[in-house]
PDB file of C-alpha atoms and ligand atoms in Angstrom:
ATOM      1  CA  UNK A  28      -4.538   0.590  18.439  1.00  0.00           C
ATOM      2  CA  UNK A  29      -6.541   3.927  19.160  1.00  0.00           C
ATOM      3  CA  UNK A  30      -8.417   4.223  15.632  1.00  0.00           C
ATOM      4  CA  UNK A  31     -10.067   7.122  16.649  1.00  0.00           C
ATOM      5  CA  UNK A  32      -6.981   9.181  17.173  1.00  0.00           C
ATOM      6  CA  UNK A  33      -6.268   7.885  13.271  1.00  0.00           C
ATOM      7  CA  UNK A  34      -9.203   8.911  11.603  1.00  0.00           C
ATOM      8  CA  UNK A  35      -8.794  11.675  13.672  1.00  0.00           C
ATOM      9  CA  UNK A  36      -5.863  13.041  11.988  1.00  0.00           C
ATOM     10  CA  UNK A  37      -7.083  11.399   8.767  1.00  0.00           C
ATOM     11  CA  UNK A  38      -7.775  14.887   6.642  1.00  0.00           C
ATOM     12  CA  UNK A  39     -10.827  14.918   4.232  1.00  0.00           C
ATOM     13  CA  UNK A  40      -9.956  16.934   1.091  1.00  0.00           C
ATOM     14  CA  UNK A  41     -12.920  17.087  -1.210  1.00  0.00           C
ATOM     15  CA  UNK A  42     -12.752  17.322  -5.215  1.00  0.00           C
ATOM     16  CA  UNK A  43      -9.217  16.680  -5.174  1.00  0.00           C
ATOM     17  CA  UNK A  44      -7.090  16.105  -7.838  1.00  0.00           C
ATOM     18  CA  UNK A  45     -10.901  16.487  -9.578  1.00  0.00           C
ATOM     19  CA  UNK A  46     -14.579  17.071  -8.844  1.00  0.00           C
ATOM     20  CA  UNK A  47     -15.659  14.303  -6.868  1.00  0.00           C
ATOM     21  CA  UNK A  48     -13.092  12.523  -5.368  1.00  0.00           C
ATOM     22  CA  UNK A  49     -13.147  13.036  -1.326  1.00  0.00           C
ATOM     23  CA  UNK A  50      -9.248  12.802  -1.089  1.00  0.00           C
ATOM     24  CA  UNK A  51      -8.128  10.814   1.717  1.00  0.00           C
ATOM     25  CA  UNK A  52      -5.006  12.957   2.960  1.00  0.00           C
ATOM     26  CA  UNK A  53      -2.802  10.668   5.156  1.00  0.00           C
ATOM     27  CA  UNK A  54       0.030  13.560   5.463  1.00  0.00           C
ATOM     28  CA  UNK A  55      -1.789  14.651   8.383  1.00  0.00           C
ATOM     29  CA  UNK A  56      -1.703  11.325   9.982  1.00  0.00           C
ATOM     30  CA  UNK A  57       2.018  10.738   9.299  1.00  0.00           C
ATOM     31  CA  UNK A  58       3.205  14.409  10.426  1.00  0.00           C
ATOM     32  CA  UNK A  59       1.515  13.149  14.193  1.00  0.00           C
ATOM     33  CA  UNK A  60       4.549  11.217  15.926  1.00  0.00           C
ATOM     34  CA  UNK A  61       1.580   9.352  17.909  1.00  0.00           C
ATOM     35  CA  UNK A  62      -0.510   8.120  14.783  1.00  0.00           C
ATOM     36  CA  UNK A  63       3.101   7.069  13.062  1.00  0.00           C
ATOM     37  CA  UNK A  64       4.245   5.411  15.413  1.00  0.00           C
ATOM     38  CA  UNK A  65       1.072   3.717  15.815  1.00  0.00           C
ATOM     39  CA  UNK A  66       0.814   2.817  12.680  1.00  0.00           C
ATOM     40  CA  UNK A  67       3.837   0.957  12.596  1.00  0.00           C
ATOM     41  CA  UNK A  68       4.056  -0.843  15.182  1.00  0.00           C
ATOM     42  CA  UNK A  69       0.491  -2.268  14.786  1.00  0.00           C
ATOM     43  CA  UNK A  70       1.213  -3.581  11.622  1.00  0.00           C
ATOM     44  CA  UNK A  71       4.694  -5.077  12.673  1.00  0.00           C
ATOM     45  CA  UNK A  72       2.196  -6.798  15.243  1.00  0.00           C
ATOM     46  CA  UNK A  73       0.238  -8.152  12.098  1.00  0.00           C
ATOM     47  CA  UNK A  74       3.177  -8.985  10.298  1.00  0.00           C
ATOM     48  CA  UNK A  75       6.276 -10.234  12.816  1.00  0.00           C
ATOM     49  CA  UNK A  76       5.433 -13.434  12.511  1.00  0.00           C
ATOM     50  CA  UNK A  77       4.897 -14.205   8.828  1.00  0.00           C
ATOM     51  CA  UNK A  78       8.842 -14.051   7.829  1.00  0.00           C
ATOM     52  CA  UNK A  79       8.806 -10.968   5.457  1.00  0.00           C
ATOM     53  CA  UNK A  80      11.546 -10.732   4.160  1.00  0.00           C
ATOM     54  CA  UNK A  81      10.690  -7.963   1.603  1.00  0.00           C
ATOM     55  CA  UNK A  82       8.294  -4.823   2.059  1.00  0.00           C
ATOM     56  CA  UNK A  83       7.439  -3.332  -1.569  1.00  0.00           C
ATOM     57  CA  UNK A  84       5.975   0.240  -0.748  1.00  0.00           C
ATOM     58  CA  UNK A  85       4.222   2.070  -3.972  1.00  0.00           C
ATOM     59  CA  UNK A  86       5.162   5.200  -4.786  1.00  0.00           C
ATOM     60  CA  UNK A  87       4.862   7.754  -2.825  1.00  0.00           C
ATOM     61  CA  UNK A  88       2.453   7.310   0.401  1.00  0.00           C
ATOM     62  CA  UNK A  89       3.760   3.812   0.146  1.00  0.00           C
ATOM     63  CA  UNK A  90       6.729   4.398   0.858  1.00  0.00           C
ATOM     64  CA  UNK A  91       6.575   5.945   4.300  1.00  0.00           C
ATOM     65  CA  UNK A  92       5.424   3.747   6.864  1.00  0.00           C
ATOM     66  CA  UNK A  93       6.027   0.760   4.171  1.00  0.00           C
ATOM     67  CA  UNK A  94      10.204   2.116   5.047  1.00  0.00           C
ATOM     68  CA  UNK A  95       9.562   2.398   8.920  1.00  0.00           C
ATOM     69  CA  UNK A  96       7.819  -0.974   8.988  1.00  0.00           C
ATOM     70  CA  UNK A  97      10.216  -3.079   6.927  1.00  0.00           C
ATOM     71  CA  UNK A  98      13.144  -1.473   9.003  1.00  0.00           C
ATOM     72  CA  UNK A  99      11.048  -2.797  12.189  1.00  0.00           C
ATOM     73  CA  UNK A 100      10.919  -5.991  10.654  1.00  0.00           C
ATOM     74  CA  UNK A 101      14.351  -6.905   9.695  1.00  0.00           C
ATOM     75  CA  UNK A 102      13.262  -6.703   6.296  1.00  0.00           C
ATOM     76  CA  UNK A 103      14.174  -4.914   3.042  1.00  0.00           C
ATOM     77  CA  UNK A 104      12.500  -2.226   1.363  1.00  0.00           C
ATOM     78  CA  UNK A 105      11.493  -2.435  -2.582  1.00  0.00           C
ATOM     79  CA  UNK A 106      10.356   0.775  -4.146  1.00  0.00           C
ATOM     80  CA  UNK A 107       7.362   0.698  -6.692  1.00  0.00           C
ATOM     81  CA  UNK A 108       8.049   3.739  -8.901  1.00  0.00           C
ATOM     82  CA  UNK A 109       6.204   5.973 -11.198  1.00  0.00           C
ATOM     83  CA  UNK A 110       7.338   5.445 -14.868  1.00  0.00           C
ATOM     84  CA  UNK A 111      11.159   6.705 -15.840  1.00  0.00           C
ATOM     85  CA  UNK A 112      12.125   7.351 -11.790  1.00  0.00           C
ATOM     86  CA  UNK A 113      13.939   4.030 -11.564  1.00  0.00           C
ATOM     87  CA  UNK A 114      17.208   3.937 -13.151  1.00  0.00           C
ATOM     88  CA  UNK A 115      18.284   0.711 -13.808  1.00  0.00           C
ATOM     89  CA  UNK A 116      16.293  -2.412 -15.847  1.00  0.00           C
ATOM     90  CA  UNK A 117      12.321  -2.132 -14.725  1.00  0.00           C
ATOM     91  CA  UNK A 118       9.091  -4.298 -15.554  1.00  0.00           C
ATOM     92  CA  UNK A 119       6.294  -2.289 -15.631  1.00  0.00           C
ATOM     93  CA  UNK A 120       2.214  -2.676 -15.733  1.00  0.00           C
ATOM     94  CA  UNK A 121      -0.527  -0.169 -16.440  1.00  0.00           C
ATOM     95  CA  UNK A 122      -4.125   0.262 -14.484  1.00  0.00           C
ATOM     96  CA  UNK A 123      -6.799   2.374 -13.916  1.00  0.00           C
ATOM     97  CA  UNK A 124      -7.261   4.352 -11.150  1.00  0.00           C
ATOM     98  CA  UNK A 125     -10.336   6.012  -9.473  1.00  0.00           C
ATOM     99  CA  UNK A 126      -9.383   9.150 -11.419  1.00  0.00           C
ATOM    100  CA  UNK A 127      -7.411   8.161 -14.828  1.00  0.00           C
ATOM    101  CA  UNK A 128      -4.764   5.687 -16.102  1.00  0.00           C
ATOM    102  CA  UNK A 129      -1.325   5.450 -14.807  1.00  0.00           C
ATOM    103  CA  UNK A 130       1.551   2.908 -14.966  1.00  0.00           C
ATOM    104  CA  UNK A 131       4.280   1.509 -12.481  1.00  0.00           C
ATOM    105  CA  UNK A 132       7.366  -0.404 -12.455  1.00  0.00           C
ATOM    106  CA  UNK A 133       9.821  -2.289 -10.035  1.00  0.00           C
ATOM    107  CA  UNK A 134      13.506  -3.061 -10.855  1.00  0.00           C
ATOM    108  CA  UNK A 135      13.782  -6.233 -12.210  1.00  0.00           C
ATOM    109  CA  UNK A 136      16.350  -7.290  -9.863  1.00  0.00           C
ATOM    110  CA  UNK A 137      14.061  -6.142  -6.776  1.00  0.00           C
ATOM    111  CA  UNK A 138      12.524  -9.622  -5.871  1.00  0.00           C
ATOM    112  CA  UNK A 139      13.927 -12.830  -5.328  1.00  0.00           C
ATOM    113  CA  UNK A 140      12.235 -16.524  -5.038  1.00  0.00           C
ATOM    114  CA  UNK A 141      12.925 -17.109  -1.588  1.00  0.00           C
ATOM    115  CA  UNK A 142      11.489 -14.075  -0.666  1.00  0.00           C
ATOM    116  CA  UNK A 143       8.140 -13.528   1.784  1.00  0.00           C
ATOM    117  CA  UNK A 144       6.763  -9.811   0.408  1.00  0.00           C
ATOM    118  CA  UNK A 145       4.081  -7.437   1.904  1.00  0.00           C
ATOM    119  CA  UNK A 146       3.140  -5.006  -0.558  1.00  0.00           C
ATOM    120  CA  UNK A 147       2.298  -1.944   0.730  1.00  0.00           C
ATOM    121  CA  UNK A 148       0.438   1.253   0.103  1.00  0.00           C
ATOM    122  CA  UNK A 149      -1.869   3.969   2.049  1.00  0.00           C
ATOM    123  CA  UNK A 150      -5.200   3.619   0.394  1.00  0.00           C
ATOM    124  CA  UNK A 151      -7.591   0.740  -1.162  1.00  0.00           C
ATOM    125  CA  UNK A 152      -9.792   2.413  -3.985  1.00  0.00           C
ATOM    126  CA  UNK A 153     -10.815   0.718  -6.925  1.00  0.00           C
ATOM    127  CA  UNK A 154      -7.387  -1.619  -6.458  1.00  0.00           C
ATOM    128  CA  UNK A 155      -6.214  -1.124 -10.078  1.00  0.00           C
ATOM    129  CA  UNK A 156      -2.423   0.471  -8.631  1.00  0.00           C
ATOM    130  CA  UNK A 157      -2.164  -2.744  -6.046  1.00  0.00           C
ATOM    131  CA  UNK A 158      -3.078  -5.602  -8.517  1.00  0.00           C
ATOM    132  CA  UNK A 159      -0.540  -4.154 -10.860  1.00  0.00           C
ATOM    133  CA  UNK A 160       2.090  -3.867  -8.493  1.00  0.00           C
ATOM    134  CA  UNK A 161       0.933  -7.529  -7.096  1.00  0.00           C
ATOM    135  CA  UNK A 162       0.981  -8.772 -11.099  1.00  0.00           C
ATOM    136  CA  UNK A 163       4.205  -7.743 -11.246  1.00  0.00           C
ATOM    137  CA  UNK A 164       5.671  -9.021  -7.998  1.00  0.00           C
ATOM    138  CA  UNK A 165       3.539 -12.312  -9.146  1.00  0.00           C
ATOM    139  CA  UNK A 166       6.275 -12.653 -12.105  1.00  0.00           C
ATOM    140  CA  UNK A 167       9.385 -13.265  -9.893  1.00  0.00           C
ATOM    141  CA  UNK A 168       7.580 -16.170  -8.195  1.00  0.00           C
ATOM    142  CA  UNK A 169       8.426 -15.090  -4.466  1.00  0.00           C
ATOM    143  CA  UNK A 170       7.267 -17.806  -1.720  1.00  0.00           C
ATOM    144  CA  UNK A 171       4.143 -15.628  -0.772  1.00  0.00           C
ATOM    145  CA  UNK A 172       2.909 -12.254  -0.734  1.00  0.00           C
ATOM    146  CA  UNK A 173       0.855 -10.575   1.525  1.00  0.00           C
ATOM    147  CA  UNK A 174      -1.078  -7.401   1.150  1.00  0.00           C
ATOM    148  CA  UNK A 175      -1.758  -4.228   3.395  1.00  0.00           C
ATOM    149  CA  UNK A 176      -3.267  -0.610   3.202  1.00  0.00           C
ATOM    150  CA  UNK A 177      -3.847   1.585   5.735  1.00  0.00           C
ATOM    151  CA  UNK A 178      -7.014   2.385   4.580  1.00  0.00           C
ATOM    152  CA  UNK A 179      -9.519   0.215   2.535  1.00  0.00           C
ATOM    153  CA  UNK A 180     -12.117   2.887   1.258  1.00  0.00           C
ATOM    154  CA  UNK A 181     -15.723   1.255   1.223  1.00  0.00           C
ATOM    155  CA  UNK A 182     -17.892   3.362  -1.520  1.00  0.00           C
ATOM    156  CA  UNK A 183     -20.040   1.799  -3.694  1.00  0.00           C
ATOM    157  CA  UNK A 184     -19.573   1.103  -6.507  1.00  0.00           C
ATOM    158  CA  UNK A 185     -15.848   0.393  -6.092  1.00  0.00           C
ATOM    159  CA  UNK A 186     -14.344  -2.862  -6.277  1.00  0.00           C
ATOM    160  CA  UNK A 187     -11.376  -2.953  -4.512  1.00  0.00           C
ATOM    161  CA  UNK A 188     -10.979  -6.329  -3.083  1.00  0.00           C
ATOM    162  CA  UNK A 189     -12.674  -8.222  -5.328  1.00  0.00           C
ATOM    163  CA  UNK A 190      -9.010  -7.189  -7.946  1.00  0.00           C
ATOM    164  CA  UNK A 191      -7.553  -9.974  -5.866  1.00  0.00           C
ATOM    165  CA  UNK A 192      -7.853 -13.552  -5.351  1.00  0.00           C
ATOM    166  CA  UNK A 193      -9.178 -15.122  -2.480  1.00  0.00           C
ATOM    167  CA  UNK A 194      -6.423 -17.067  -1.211  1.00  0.00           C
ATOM    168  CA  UNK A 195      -4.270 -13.526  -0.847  1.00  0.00           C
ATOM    169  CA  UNK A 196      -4.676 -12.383   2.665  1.00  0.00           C
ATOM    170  CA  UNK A 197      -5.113  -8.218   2.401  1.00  0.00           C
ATOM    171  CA  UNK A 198      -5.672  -6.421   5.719  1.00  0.00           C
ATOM    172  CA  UNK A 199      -5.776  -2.741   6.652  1.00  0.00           C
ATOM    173  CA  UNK A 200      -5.995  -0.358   9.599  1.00  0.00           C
ATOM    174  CA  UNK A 201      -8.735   1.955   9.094  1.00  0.00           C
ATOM    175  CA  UNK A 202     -12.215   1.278   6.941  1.00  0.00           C
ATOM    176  CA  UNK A 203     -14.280   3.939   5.913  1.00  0.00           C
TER     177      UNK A 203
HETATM  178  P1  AMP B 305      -6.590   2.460  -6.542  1.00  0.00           P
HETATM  179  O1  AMP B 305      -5.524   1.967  -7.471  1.00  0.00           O
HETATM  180  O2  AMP B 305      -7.814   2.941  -7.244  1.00  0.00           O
HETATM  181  O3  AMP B 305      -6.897   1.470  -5.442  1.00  0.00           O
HETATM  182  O4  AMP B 305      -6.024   3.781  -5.872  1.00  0.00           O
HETATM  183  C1  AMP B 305      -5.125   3.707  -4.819  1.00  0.00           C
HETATM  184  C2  AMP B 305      -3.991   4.654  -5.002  1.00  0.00           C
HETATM  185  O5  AMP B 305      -4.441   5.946  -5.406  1.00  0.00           O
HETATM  186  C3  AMP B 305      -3.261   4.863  -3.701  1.00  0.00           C
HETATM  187  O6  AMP B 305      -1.875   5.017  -3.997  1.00  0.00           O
HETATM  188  C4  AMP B 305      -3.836   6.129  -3.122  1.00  0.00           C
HETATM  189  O7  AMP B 305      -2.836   6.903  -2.551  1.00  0.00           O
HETATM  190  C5  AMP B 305      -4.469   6.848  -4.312  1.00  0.00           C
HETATM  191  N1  AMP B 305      -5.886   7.181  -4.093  1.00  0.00           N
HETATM  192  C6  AMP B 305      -6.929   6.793  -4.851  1.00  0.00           C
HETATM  193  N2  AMP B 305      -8.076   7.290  -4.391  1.00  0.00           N
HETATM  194  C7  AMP B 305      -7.778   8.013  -3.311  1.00  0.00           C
HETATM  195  C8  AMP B 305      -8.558   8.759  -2.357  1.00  0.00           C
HETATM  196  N3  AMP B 305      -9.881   8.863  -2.460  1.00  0.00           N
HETATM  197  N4  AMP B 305      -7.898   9.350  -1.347  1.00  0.00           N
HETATM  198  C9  AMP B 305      -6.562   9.239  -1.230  1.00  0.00           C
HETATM  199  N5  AMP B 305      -5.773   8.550  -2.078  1.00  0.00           N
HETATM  200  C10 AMP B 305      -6.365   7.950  -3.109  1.00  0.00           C
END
C-alpha cells in the first residue's frame, strides 16, 4: 500500500465544524479511483481470512469503503445510523465526541450470533462513536468482532484506543 499517495489526498480542513478541530477530510481520498481502490483492497488483505461475515459501517464516512469492502468480502453490510434514519425497530447508545454529544442506533434485527463483524468507520478520535457502536453490536453476542479505521488520529490528549479492551484487535491504514 502506497501511504503516501493516501495522506496525500488526505485534505486538512482546520476549525471545522468549530475552532480547533483540524478536520480530517477523507472525501478527497475517496473521490481518487487510485486511493479507493487502495483502500479496499488492503483491508480485504487484512481481513479475507478472518470469516466476516458482517461489515457494520457508521454513518456516513463509514459507510463507503465499509460497502466496497464487505461486497469484496462476501459479506453483508449493516448500517449504523444517526438517530430517527432507520425505519424499522433500533437499539441505540449515546457518546461523546471530540466536538459534542451525539447518539446512534442499529436495527435490532441487523446482527446475528453466528456472525464474525468488522465494524467500520473513517476516523479514530477520542473513540466515543466506535465503543458505542461496538456496545451495541456487543448486545447481540456475535462470535467476534473486529475493529478498523482508516485513520487512527494520535493527538494528545485523546484517548482513542484505550475506549476498548485489549483482547479486541483494532487496526487502521493511516496514523497521524
Ligand atoms: P470519535 O467518536 O471521537 O472517535 O470520532 C470519530 C467520528 O467523528 C468519526 O465518524 C469521524 O468521521 C468523526 N471525526 C471526529 N474527529 C474528526 C476529525 N478530526 N477529522 C475528521 N473526522 C472526525
Amino acid at each position: 500500500m502506497n501511504k503516501e499517495l493516501l495522506l496525500k489526498n488526505l485534505r486538512n480542513v482546520p476549525d471545522f465544524p468549530v475552532k480547533g478541530i483540524q478536520f480530517k477530510d477523507v472525501s478527497t481520498l475517496f473521490k481518487n479511483p487510485e486511493c479507493l481502490r487502495m483502500a479496499v483492497d488492503e483491508l480485504y488483505e487484512m481481513y479475507k481470512d478472518k470469516g466476516i461475515t458482517k461489515v457494520v459501517g457508521i454513518e456516513s464516512r463509514g459507510f463507503v469503503v465499509g460497502a466496497a469492502l464487505a461486497y469484496k468480502l462476501g459479506a453483508g453490510f449493516v448500517m449504523c445510523r444517526k438517530p430517527g434514519k432507520l425505519p424499522a425497530e433500533t437499539r441505540s447508545r449515546s457518546f461523546m465526541k471530540e466536538y459534542g454529544e451525539d447518539s446512534i442506533e442499529i436495527h435490532t434485527d441487523a446482527i446475528d450470533k453466528e456472525d464474525v463483524v468488522l465494524l467500520h468507520d473513517d476516523l479514530l478520535a477520542t473513540g466515543g462513536s466506535m465503543k458505542a457502536v461496538m456496545d451495541l453490536v456487543n448486545e447481540f453476542c456475535p462470535q467476534k468482532i473486529y475493529i478498523n479505521f482508516i485513520i487512527e488520529l494520535r493527538i494528545e490528549g485523546l484517548i482513542g484506543r484505550e475506549q476498548f479492551p485489549k483482547e479486541v484487535e483494532i487496526t487502521r491504514l493511516l496514523e497521524i
